[in-house]
Short mmCIF file of C-alpha atoms and ligand atoms in Angstrom, two decimals:
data_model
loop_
_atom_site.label_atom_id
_atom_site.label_comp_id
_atom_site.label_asym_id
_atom_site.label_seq_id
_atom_site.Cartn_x
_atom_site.Cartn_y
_atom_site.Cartn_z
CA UNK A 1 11.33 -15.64 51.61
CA UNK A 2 11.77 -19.09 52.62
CA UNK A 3 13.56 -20.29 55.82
CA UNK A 4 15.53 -23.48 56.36
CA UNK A 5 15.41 -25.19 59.96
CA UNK A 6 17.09 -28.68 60.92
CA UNK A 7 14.75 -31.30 62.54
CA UNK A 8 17.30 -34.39 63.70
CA UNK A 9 19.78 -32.94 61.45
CA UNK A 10 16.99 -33.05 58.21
CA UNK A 11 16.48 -30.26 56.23
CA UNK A 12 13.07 -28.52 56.39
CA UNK A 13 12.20 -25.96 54.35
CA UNK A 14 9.13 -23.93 55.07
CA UNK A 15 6.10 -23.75 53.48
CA UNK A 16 4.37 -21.11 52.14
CA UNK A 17 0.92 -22.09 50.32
CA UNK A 18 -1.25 -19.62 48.85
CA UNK A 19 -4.55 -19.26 50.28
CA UNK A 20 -8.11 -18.36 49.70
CA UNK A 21 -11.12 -16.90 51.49
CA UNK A 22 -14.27 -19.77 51.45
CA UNK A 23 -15.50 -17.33 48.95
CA UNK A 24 -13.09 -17.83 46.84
CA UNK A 25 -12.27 -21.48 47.19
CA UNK A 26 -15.42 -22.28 46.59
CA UNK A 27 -14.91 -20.50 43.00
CA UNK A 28 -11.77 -22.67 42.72
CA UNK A 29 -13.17 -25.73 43.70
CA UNK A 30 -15.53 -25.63 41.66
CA UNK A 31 -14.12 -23.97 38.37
CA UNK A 32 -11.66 -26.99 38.77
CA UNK A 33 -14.09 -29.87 39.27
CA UNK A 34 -16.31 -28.22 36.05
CA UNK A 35 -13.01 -28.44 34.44
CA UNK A 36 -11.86 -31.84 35.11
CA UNK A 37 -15.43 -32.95 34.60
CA UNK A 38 -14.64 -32.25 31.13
CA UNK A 39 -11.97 -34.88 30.44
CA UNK A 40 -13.09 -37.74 29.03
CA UNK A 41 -10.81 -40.74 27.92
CA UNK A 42 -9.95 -40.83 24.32
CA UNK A 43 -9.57 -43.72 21.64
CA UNK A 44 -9.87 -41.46 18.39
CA UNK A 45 -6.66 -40.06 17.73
CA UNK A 46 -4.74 -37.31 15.60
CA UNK A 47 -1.45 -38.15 14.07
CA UNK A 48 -0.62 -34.68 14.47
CA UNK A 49 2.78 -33.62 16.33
CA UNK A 50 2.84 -32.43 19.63
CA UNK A 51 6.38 -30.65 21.01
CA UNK A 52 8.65 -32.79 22.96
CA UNK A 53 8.74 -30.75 25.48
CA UNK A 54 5.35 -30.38 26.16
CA UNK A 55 6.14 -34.20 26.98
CA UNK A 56 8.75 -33.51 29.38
CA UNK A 57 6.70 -31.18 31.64
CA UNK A 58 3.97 -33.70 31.64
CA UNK A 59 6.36 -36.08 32.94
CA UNK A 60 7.50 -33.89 35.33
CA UNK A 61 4.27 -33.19 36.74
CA UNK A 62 3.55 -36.78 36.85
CA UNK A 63 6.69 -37.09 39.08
CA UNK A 64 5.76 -34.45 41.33
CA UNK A 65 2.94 -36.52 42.61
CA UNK A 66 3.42 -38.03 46.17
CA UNK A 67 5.09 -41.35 46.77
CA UNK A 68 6.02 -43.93 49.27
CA UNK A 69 8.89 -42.38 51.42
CA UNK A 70 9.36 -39.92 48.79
CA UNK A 71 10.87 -42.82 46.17
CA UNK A 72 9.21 -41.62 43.27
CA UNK A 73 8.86 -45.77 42.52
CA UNK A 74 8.19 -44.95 38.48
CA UNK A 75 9.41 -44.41 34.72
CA UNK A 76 7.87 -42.87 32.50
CA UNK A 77 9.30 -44.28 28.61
CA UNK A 78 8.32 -42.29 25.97
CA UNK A 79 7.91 -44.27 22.44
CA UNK A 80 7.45 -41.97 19.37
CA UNK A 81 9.85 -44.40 17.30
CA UNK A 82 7.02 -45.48 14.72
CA UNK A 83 8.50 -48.82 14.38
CA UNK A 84 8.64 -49.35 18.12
CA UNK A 85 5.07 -47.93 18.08
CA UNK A 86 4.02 -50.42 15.36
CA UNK A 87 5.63 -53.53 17.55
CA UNK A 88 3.39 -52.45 20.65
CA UNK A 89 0.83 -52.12 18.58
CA UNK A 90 1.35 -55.71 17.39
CA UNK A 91 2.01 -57.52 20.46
CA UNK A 92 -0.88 -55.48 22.27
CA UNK A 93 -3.66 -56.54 19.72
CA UNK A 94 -2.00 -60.50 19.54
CA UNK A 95 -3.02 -60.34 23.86
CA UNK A 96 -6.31 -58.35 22.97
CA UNK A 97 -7.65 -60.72 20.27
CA UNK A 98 -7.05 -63.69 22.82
CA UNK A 99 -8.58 -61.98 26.00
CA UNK A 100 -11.20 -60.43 23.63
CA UNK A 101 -11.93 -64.45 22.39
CA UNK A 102 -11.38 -66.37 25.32
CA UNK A 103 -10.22 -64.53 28.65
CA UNK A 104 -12.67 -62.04 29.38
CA UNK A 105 -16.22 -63.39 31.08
CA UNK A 106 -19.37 -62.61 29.41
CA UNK A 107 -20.16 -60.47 31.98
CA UNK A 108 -16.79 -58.49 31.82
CA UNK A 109 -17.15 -58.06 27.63
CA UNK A 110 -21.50 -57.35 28.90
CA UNK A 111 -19.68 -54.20 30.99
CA UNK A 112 -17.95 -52.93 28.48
CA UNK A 113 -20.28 -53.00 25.69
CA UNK A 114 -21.24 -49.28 26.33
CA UNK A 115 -17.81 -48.27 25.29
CA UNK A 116 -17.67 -50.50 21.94
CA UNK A 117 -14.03 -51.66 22.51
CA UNK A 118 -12.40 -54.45 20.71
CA UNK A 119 -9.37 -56.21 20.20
CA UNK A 120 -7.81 -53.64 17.64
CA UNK A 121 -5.82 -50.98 18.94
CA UNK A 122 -4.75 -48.29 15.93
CA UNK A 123 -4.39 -45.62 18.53
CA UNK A 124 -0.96 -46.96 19.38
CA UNK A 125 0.38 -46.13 16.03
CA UNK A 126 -1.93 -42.83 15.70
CA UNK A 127 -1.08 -41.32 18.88
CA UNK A 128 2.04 -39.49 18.12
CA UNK A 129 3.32 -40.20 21.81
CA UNK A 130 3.15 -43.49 23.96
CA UNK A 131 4.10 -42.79 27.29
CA UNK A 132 4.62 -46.37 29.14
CA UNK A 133 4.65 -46.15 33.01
CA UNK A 134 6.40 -48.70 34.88
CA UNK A 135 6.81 -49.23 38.66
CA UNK A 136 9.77 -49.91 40.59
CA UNK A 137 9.34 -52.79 43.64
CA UNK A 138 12.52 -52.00 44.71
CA UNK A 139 15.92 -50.27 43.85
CA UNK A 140 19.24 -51.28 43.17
CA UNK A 141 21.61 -49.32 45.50
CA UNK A 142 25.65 -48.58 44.19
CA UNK A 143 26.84 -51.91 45.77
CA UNK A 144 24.26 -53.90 44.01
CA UNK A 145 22.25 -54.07 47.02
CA UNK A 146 17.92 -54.61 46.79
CA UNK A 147 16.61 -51.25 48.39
CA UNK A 148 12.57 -51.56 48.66
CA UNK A 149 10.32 -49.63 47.38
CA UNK A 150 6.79 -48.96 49.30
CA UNK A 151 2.92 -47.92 48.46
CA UNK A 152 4.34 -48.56 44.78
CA UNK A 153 0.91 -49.45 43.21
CA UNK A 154 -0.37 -46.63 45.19
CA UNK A 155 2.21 -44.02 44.14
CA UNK A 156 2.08 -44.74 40.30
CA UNK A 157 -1.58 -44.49 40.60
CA UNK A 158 -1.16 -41.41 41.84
CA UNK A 159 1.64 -40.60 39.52
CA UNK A 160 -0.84 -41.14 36.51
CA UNK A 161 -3.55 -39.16 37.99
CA UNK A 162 -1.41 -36.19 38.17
CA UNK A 163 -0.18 -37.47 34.27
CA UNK A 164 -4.31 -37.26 32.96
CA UNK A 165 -5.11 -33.92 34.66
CA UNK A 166 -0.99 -32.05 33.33
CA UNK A 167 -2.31 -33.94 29.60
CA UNK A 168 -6.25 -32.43 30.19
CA UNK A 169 -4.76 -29.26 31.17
CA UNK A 170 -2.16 -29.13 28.47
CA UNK A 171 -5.16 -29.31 25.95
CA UNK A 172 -3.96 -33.16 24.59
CA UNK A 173 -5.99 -36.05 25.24
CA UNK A 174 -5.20 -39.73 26.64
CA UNK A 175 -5.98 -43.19 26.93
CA UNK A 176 -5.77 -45.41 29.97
CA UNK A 177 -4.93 -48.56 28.23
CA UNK A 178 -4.02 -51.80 30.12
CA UNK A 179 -3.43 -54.20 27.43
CA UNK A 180 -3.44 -57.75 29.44
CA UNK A 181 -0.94 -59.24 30.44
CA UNK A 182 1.42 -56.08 29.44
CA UNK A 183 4.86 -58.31 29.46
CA UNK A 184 5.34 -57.82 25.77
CA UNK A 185 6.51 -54.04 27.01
CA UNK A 186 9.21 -55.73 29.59
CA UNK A 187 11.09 -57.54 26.47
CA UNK A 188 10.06 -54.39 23.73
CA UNK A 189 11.55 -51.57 25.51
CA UNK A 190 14.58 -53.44 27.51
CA UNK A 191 13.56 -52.36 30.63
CA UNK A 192 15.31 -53.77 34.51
CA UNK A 193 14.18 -56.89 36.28
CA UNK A 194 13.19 -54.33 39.34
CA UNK A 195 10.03 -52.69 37.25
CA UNK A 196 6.51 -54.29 35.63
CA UNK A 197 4.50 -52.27 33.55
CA UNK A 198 1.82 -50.66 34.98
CA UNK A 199 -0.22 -48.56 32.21
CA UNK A 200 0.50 -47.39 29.03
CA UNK A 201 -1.27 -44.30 27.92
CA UNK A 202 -1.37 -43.00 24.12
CA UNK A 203 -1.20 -39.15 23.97
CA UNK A 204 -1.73 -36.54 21.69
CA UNK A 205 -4.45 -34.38 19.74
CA UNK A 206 -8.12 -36.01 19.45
CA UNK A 207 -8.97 -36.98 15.54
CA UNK A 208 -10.76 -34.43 14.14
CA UNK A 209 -14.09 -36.87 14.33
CA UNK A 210 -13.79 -37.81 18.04
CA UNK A 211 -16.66 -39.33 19.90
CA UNK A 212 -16.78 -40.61 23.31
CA UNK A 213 -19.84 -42.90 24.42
CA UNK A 214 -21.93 -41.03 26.53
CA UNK A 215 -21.43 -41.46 30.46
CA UNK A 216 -23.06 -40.62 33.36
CA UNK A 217 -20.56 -39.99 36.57
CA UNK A 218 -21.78 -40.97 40.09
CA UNK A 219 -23.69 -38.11 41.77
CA UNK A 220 -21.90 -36.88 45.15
CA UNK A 221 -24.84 -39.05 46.98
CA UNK A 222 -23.53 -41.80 45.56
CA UNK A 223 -19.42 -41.72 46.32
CA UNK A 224 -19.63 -39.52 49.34
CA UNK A 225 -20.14 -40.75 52.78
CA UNK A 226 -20.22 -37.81 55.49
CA UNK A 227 -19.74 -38.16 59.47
CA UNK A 228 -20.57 -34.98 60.95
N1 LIG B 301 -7.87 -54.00 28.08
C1 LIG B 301 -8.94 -54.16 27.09
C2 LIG B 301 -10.28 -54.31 27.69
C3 LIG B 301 -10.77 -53.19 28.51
C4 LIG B 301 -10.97 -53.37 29.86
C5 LIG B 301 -11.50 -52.39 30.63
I1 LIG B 301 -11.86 -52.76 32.59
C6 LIG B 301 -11.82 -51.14 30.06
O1 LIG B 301 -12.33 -50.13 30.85
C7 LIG B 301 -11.63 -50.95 28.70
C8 LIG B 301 -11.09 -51.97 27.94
C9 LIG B 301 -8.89 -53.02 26.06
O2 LIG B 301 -8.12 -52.09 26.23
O3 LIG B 301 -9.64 -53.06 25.09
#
């Protein structure tokens, strides 16, 4: 049962979270992290079909994350059109081949020589789903007024975290791919003068021969800093 109360005439609702002994949280916590530890970004992909609305409540997950003053600054555009796929594709390897060639430093292209990347970029036709995330500076209100938008960068970050882990847990895999610069998307999928793409992440079934270079993640020791 959930009860309402009015704080300065806002609606609260309250909360009811389930709980866990330390027992088992620590089961939890650590089931998930074994779990997530198992994603692994993806450039090998199946053409095969994935339901639309397995899409949808990926999306909706994404959206659930936390925002700036709860303005949910994002849009998620889904491209399975394979023309539109093929045009990405296009313009994305045309901005590739010239970073690739002459805008990346040596040491940049030296960093990502573990991954074997290049300038070609068949996943974006492959991948039977493109979902394009752009953020939102600000909003147009009814009278045509600017209405800011805050944390935006922060909030679609977060937004696409939330996206990885719903596509992980859905059994799909993805691709954080940040072609550079991403314009091309502005002008290819019509979108407002208030958003900029911000990533643009390929999603479906891994190819049937998938590898993944072999990583090593930072230990705790190394990202965790503790003040007791
Ligand atoms: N955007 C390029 C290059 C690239 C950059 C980084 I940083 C990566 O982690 C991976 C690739 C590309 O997608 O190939």
């Amino acid at each position: 049962m959930s009860s309402l109360k009015k704080i300065n005439g806002y609606s609260f609702t309250q909360y009811n979270k389930v709980t866990y002994n330390p027992a088992e949280m620590r089961k939890r916590a650590n089931d998930f992290y074994e779990w997530m530890d198992e994603r692994r970004t993806v450039r090998d992909f199946s053409d095969k079909a994935i339901p639309k609305a397995v899409i949808e409540n990926l999306i909706l997950t994404a959206s659930s994350a936390p925002s700036g003053a709860h303005k949910q600054p994002w849009t998620f555009c889904v491209v399975s059109d394979a023309l539109l796929k093929k045009q990405i594709r296009q313009a994305a390897e045309a901005e590739e081949k010239e970073s690739y060639r002459n805008r990346m430093s040596e040491e940049w292209l030296q960093d990502l020589a573990p991954l074997q990347t290049d300038w070609q970029k068949p996943f974006l036709e492959t991948a039977p789903y493109l979902i394009i995330v752009f953020k939102r500076s600000y909003e147009y209100t009814p009278d045509g007024h600017k209405h800011q938008n805050y944390y935006v960068t922060e909030s679609c970050g977060l937004a696409c975290g939330f996206l990885l882990a719903a596509i992980h847990h859905a059994g799909l895999v993805a691709l954080t791919h940040t072609p550079s610069p991403m314009n091309f998307l502005l002008q290819l999928l019509k979108r407002p003068e208030n958003e900029k793409p911000f990533l643009l992440i390929p999603v479906g079934y891994p190819a049937e021969e998938c590898f993944v270079p072999v990583l090593k993640r930072k230990s705790l020791e190394e990202v965790a800093v503790w003040y007791e």
